[in-house]
Short mmCIF file of C-alpha atoms and ligand atoms in Angstrom, two decimals:
data_model
loop_
_atom_site.label_atom_id
_atom_site.label_comp_id
_atom_site.label_asym_id
_atom_site.label_seq_id
_atom_site.Cartn_x
_atom_site.Cartn_y
_atom_site.Cartn_z
CA MET P 1 77.62 90.73 143.41
CA THR P 2 75.38 91.05 140.34
CA ARG P 3 76.72 89.77 137.04
CA LYS P 4 78.04 92.51 134.77
CA LYS P 5 76.32 93.03 131.44
CA ILE P 6 78.14 94.23 128.35
CA ALA P 7 76.18 95.26 125.26
CA LEU P 8 77.95 95.20 121.90
CA ILE P 9 76.24 97.32 119.24
CA GLY P 10 77.50 95.90 115.97
CA GLY P 11 78.14 92.20 115.49
CA GLY P 12 80.63 92.36 112.63
CA ASN P 13 84.34 91.65 112.61
CA ILE P 14 85.21 93.59 115.75
CA GLY P 15 81.91 92.78 117.48
CA GLY P 16 82.55 89.07 117.10
CA VAL P 17 86.05 89.28 118.56
CA LEU P 18 84.72 91.44 121.42
CA ALA P 19 82.04 88.87 122.24
CA GLU P 20 84.47 85.97 122.12
CA ASN P 21 87.13 87.60 124.29
CA ILE P 22 84.73 89.08 126.85
CA ALA P 23 83.10 85.66 127.26
CA ALA P 24 86.42 83.81 127.39
CA ARG P 25 87.64 86.16 130.16
CA GLU P 26 84.24 86.03 131.95
CA LEU P 27 84.35 89.84 132.08
CA GLY P 28 80.55 89.87 131.93
CA ASP P 29 77.48 88.54 130.16
CA VAL P 30 77.28 89.64 126.52
CA VAL P 31 74.37 90.96 124.48
CA LEU P 32 75.40 91.25 120.85
CA PHE P 33 73.11 93.53 118.81
CA ASP P 34 73.09 93.94 115.05
CA VAL P 35 70.57 94.96 112.41
CA VAL P 36 71.36 91.91 110.31
CA GLU P 37 69.04 89.08 111.33
CA GLY P 38 70.77 85.90 112.40
CA LEU P 39 74.28 87.39 112.48
CA PRO P 40 74.49 88.17 116.21
CA GLN P 41 72.44 85.11 117.11
CA GLY P 42 74.70 82.80 115.11
CA LYS P 43 77.92 84.29 116.48
CA CYS P 44 76.70 84.07 120.08
CA LEU P 45 75.54 80.49 119.68
CA ASP P 46 78.90 79.50 118.20
CA ILE P 47 80.83 81.16 121.05
CA LEU P 48 78.45 79.74 123.68
CA GLU P 49 79.02 76.23 122.38
CA GLY P 50 82.77 76.68 122.74
CA LEU P 51 82.74 78.00 126.31
CA PRO P 52 82.60 74.57 128.00
CA VAL P 53 85.95 73.83 126.35
CA ILE P 54 87.53 76.78 128.18
CA ASN P 55 85.36 76.49 131.31
CA SER P 56 83.73 79.87 130.93
CA ASP P 57 80.23 80.45 132.32
CA SER P 58 79.57 83.77 130.58
CA HIS P 59 76.11 84.09 129.08
CA LEU P 60 75.72 85.44 125.53
CA LYS P 61 72.61 86.58 123.67
CA GLY P 62 72.50 87.64 120.04
CA THR P 63 69.65 89.97 119.19
CA ASN P 64 68.11 92.40 116.72
CA ASN P 65 66.01 93.95 119.51
CA TYR P 66 67.45 96.90 121.41
CA ALA P 67 65.30 96.07 124.46
CA ASP P 68 67.71 93.21 125.15
CA ILE P 69 70.52 95.63 126.02
CA SER P 70 68.57 97.13 128.91
CA GLY P 71 70.51 97.55 132.13
CA SER P 72 73.91 97.11 130.49
CA ASP P 73 76.89 98.30 132.52
CA VAL P 74 79.03 98.84 129.44
CA VAL P 75 78.11 99.48 125.81
CA ILE P 76 80.74 99.06 123.08
CA ILE P 77 79.79 100.42 119.66
CA THR P 78 81.19 99.17 116.36
CA ALA P 79 78.04 99.75 114.32
CA GLY P 80 78.81 101.21 110.90
CA LEU P 81 80.74 100.64 107.74
CA ALA P 82 84.41 99.72 107.73
CA ARG P 83 87.01 100.99 105.28
CA LYS P 84 87.84 99.36 101.98
CA PRO P 85 91.19 99.83 100.20
CA GLY P 86 91.69 103.42 99.08
CA MET P 87 89.19 104.80 101.62
CA SER P 88 90.12 107.14 104.45
CA ARG P 89 88.45 106.89 107.86
CA ASP P 90 86.81 110.25 107.10
CA ASP P 91 85.16 108.78 104.00
CA LEU P 92 82.89 106.85 106.37
CA LEU P 93 81.52 109.99 108.01
CA ASN P 94 78.16 110.47 106.32
CA LYS P 95 76.92 106.88 106.49
CA ASN P 96 78.25 106.18 109.97
CA LEU P 97 76.93 109.51 111.27
CA GLU P 98 73.34 108.47 110.57
CA ILE P 99 73.93 105.06 112.11
CA MET P 100 75.53 106.60 115.23
CA LYS P 101 72.58 108.95 115.75
CA SER P 102 70.16 106.01 115.79
CA VAL P 103 72.45 103.99 118.06
CA ALA P 104 72.75 106.91 120.50
CA LEU P 105 68.98 107.31 120.85
CA ASN P 106 68.47 103.58 121.39
CA VAL P 107 71.26 103.28 123.95
CA LYS P 108 69.88 106.34 125.76
CA GLN P 109 66.48 104.64 125.93
CA HIS P 110 67.61 101.19 127.00
CA ALA P 111 70.95 101.59 128.83
CA PRO P 112 71.08 105.15 130.19
CA LYS P 113 73.51 104.30 132.99
CA ALA P 114 76.10 102.54 130.84
CA PHE P 115 79.73 103.46 130.27
CA VAL P 116 80.00 103.81 126.51
CA ILE P 117 83.04 102.99 124.40
CA VAL P 118 82.78 104.05 120.75
CA ILE P 119 84.93 102.30 118.16
CA SER P 120 83.22 103.21 114.87
CA ASN P 121 85.10 105.47 112.48
CA PRO P 122 85.76 108.29 111.93
CA LEU P 123 86.35 107.73 115.64
CA ASP P 124 86.68 111.24 117.04
CA ALA P 125 83.58 112.43 115.15
CA MET P 126 81.59 109.32 116.08
CA VAL P 127 82.28 109.52 119.82
CA TYR P 128 81.41 113.23 119.75
CA THR P 129 78.17 112.44 117.93
CA PHE P 130 77.21 109.74 120.41
CA GLN P 131 77.74 112.04 123.41
CA LYS P 132 75.87 115.00 121.90
CA VAL P 133 72.89 112.95 120.62
CA SER P 134 72.58 110.77 123.73
CA GLY P 135 73.17 113.60 126.20
CA PHE P 136 75.22 111.21 128.34
CA ALA P 137 77.66 112.79 130.78
CA PRO P 138 80.87 113.36 128.80
CA ASN P 139 82.90 111.29 131.27
CA LYS P 140 80.69 108.24 130.59
CA VAL P 141 81.44 108.31 126.84
CA CYS P 142 84.86 107.75 125.31
CA GLY P 143 86.42 106.52 122.12
CA MET P 144 88.82 103.65 121.55
CA ALA P 145 91.77 104.61 119.37
CA GLY P 146 94.80 105.68 121.38
CA ILE P 147 95.26 102.29 123.03
CA LEU P 148 95.32 100.66 119.60
CA ASP P 149 97.64 103.30 118.13
CA SER P 150 99.95 103.10 121.16
CA ALA P 151 99.90 99.28 121.01
CA ARG P 152 100.96 99.44 117.38
CA PHE P 153 103.85 101.76 118.30
CA ARG P 154 104.80 99.43 121.18
CA ALA P 155 104.67 96.36 118.92
CA PHE P 156 106.95 97.98 116.33
CA VAL P 157 109.46 99.11 119.00
CA ALA P 158 109.48 95.62 120.57
CA MET P 159 110.04 94.01 117.16
CA GLU P 160 112.86 96.42 116.35
CA LEU P 161 114.63 95.84 119.69
CA GLY P 162 113.78 92.16 120.08
CA VAL P 163 112.30 92.73 123.53
CA SER P 164 109.06 91.79 125.33
CA VAL P 165 106.10 94.01 124.55
CA LYS P 166 105.36 93.86 128.30
CA ASP P 167 108.24 96.25 128.92
CA VAL P 168 107.51 98.73 126.14
CA HIS P 169 105.24 101.63 127.13
CA ALA P 170 104.11 104.36 124.79
CA VAL P 171 101.49 107.03 124.29
CA VAL P 172 99.92 108.39 121.12
CA LEU P 173 97.92 111.65 121.30
CA GLY P 174 95.48 113.32 118.95
CA GLY P 175 92.92 112.23 116.42
CA HIS P 176 92.61 108.67 115.15
CA GLY P 177 93.93 109.40 111.70
CA ASP P 178 97.14 110.15 109.80
CA THR P 179 97.62 113.26 111.99
CA MET P 180 97.84 111.20 115.21
CA VAL P 181 100.82 112.16 117.38
CA PRO P 182 103.14 109.34 118.53
CA LEU P 183 105.36 110.70 121.32
CA PRO P 184 108.75 108.89 121.25
CA ARG P 185 109.94 111.12 124.09
CA TYR P 186 107.39 109.36 126.32
CA CYS P 187 108.16 105.83 125.12
CA THR P 188 110.19 103.69 127.53
CA VAL P 189 111.63 100.17 127.29
CA GLY P 190 112.04 98.77 130.78
CA GLY P 191 112.09 102.35 132.01
CA ILE P 192 114.77 103.35 129.52
CA PRO P 193 113.77 106.10 127.05
CA VAL P 194 113.52 104.59 123.57
CA THR P 195 115.47 107.61 122.34
CA ASP P 196 118.47 106.12 124.20
CA LEU P 197 118.03 102.77 122.44
CA LEU P 198 117.13 103.56 118.84
CA PRO P 199 118.46 106.14 116.39
CA ALA P 200 116.16 109.03 115.43
CA ASP P 201 115.59 107.74 111.89
CA LYS P 202 114.40 104.33 113.12
CA ILE P 203 112.05 105.99 115.60
CA ALA P 204 110.71 108.26 112.87
CA LYS P 205 109.99 105.21 110.69
CA ILE P 206 108.15 103.53 113.58
CA SER P 207 106.09 106.69 114.16
CA GLU P 208 105.17 106.86 110.49
CA ARG P 209 104.27 103.16 110.35
CA THR P 210 102.06 103.68 113.41
CA GLN P 211 100.21 106.53 111.73
CA LYS P 212 99.59 104.39 108.64
CA ALA P 213 99.15 101.05 110.39
CA GLY P 214 95.38 100.95 109.92
CA GLY P 215 95.70 101.50 106.20
CA GLU P 216 98.46 98.87 105.99
CA VAL P 217 96.07 96.22 107.33
CA VAL P 218 93.21 97.42 105.08
CA GLU P 219 95.42 97.12 101.99
CA LEU P 220 96.42 93.56 102.97
CA LEU P 221 92.94 92.36 103.97
CA LYS P 222 91.21 94.13 101.04
CA THR P 223 87.76 93.27 102.53
CA GLY P 224 87.84 95.35 105.71
CA SER P 225 90.00 96.81 108.46
CA ALA P 226 91.83 95.61 111.54
CA PHE P 227 89.51 93.86 113.97
CA VAL P 228 91.42 91.86 116.61
CA SER P 229 93.66 94.67 117.89
CA PRO P 230 90.77 97.16 118.13
CA ALA P 231 88.69 94.63 120.06
CA LEU P 232 91.47 93.83 122.53
CA SER P 233 92.08 97.54 123.03
CA ALA P 234 88.43 98.29 123.81
CA ILE P 235 88.27 95.39 126.27
CA SER P 236 91.10 96.93 128.32
CA MET P 237 88.96 100.08 128.66
CA ALA P 238 85.84 98.12 129.63
CA GLU P 239 87.79 96.09 132.19
CA SER P 240 89.30 99.22 133.77
CA TYR P 241 85.78 100.61 134.22
CA LEU P 242 84.16 97.38 135.45
CA LYS P 243 86.95 96.63 137.92
CA ASP P 244 87.65 100.25 138.86
CA GLN P 245 91.29 99.73 137.92
CA LYS P 246 92.15 103.46 137.45
CA ARG P 247 94.35 102.54 134.48
CA VAL P 248 96.04 105.35 132.55
CA LEU P 249 94.95 104.70 128.98
CA PRO P 250 95.20 106.90 125.89
CA CYS P 251 91.65 107.28 124.59
CA ALA P 252 89.37 109.78 122.90
CA ALA P 253 88.05 111.73 125.87
CA TYR P 254 85.97 114.89 126.21
CA LEU P 255 88.20 117.89 126.89
CA GLY P 256 86.94 120.84 128.89
CA GLY P 257 90.04 123.00 128.41
CA GLU P 258 92.86 120.52 128.87
CA TYR P 259 95.58 120.89 126.22
CA GLY P 260 93.83 124.18 125.34
CA ILE P 261 90.91 122.22 123.83
CA LYS P 262 87.29 122.63 124.93
CA ASN P 263 84.11 120.72 123.99
CA TYR P 264 85.74 118.26 121.62
CA TYR P 265 86.85 114.65 121.87
CA ILE P 266 90.44 113.77 121.05
CA GLY P 267 93.01 111.19 122.11
CA VAL P 268 94.69 111.97 125.43
CA PRO P 269 95.97 109.98 128.44
CA ALA P 270 92.97 109.38 130.69
CA VAL P 271 92.35 107.58 133.98
CA ILE P 272 89.49 105.10 133.55
CA GLY P 273 87.83 103.80 136.72
CA GLY P 274 84.39 103.01 138.12
CA GLU P 275 83.14 106.53 137.43
CA GLY P 276 84.20 106.40 133.79
CA VAL P 277 86.84 108.83 132.54
CA GLU P 278 87.93 110.15 135.92
CA LYS P 279 90.89 112.36 135.04
CA ILE P 280 92.70 113.71 132.00
CA LEU P 281 96.49 113.78 132.34
CA GLU P 282 98.19 116.76 130.70
CA LEU P 283 101.64 115.94 129.34
CA LYS P 284 104.32 118.61 129.07
CA LEU P 285 104.90 118.95 125.31
CA THR P 286 107.75 120.48 123.36
CA ALA P 287 106.86 123.23 120.90
CA GLU P 288 107.08 120.69 118.05
CA GLU P 289 104.89 118.12 119.84
CA LYS P 290 102.33 120.84 120.64
CA GLN P 291 102.36 121.90 117.00
CA HIS P 292 101.60 118.32 115.90
CA LEU P 293 98.81 118.03 118.47
CA ASP P 294 97.31 121.34 117.31
CA ALA P 295 97.41 120.14 113.69
CA SER P 296 95.74 116.89 114.69
CA PHE P 297 93.10 118.79 116.65
CA GLN P 298 92.41 121.03 113.65
CA ALA P 299 91.79 117.90 111.54
CA VAL P 300 89.40 116.53 114.18
CA LYS P 301 87.72 119.91 114.70
CA SER P 302 87.04 120.48 111.00
CA LEU P 303 85.47 117.03 110.73
CA ILE P 304 83.34 117.52 113.84
CA ASP P 305 82.37 121.07 112.83
CA SER P 306 81.15 119.66 109.51
CA ILE P 307 78.55 117.66 111.44
CA HIS P 308 75.39 119.68 112.06
CA LEU P 309 73.65 117.77 114.87
O1 TXD H 1 90.66 102.20 116.27
C1 TXD H 1 89.51 102.32 115.83
N1 TXD H 1 88.59 103.02 116.50
C2 TXD H 1 89.15 101.66 114.52
C3 TXD H 1 87.65 101.57 114.31
C4 TXD H 1 89.84 100.38 114.30
C5 TXD H 1 89.33 99.51 113.35
C6 TXD H 1 87.96 99.60 112.81
N2 TXD H 1 87.33 100.88 113.06
C7 TXD H 1 85.91 101.02 112.71
O2 TXD H 1 85.07 100.17 113.51
C8 TXD H 1 85.56 100.65 111.29
O3 TXD H 1 85.99 101.65 110.40
C9 TXD H 1 84.05 100.56 111.40
O4 TXD H 1 83.50 101.85 111.37
C10 TXD H 1 83.85 99.97 112.81
C11 TXD H 1 83.50 98.52 112.83
O5 TXD H 1 84.47 97.79 112.14
P1 TXD H 1 84.16 96.24 111.78
O6 TXD H 1 85.37 95.71 111.10
O7 TXD H 1 83.59 95.53 112.95
O8 TXD H 1 83.02 96.44 110.68
P2 TXD H 1 81.95 95.35 110.20
O9 TXD H 1 82.54 93.98 110.25
O10 TXD H 1 81.39 95.88 108.92
O11 TXD H 1 80.81 95.41 111.32
C12 TXD H 1 79.98 96.51 111.44
C13 TXD H 1 78.62 95.97 111.86
C14 TXD H 1 77.96 95.12 110.75
O12 TXD H 1 77.72 93.81 111.24
C15 TXD H 1 76.67 95.86 110.44
O13 TXD H 1 75.58 95.00 110.18
C16 TXD H 1 76.45 96.61 111.74
O14 TXD H 1 77.75 97.06 112.11
N3 TXD H 1 75.54 97.73 111.61
C17 TXD H 1 74.75 98.13 112.61
N4 TXD H 1 74.65 97.65 113.86
C18 TXD H 1 73.75 98.29 114.63
N5 TXD H 1 72.97 99.33 114.23
C19 TXD H 1 73.08 99.81 112.97
N6 TXD H 1 72.31 100.85 112.57
C20 TXD H 1 74.00 99.20 112.10
N7 TXD H 1 74.36 99.41 110.80
C21 TXD H 1 75.31 98.50 110.52
#
């Protein structure tokens, strides 16, 4: 059984939490790449020196040389700028687009067989860019957003009801932005529909807080955006691929006609296993839910169509 290798492109806030958690769980050996000299090397050395305390034998290497990612099984991309207060995710498009193009060409060269998880914002446009520029099979490229957005919805429901998060399940569809589509009808608490446990106005408030949750953290932190919850969310995707778990996870996946959408990435429930995104699950939506998904898709489509690759 060869050791798994996970390359992290971007060694900033999220990259550091990814490296730490992957190593602590011994999910694989970590190569942390960044363009800033010393940053990935310092973070990896710090984590490495802590692993004896938690009895982890993961290897970590910080690098500024793409050749070090060669042969990676999984590549997780956070390279790019993060939001500052007052910025929308879309405001990051131009700068992060150029970065993503260079990342895609380097990953294609050095880790052509990897399963790629894109985190950089604006997420739906960035994952689309990576797939088109790299030419990777669409099912080997996905974006992390829906797991985070659904986790936020789950956390707020659990807080409101005073129950374990373990028993709250939820799904959020659509783009990773204010138009995302929380689906209360598909949220259950110990198998009980949340609509049987909370009044409509409380659920509406939780949906709205979920849509704005990223901005809420940005306004509090002032220096950047959420970084622990995104990292934990991406790790669940990587683990499902590496261990062929076939988990059903909401993520930005390439649609070839599902939900009436073709040749775009957007957040949908997907089965992630050893082949990558193995299946897209199509939910039955009410007219209102479909309308919200269409609006979210239009927001994603106009952003992606503004990119001339
Ligand atoms: O749910 C989601 N998908 C979002 C994604 C949740 C939260 C954050 N979201 C986005 O992830 C955020 O808007 C950013 O676009 C990325 C990364 O967020 P992070 O907080 O990690 O940003 P940092 O700390 O600024 O780290 C980015 C690193 C930084 O160290 C840069 O030096 C590096 O990216 N960087 C590069 N790495 C590789 N290659 C290139 N060209 C490059 N340019 C910058």
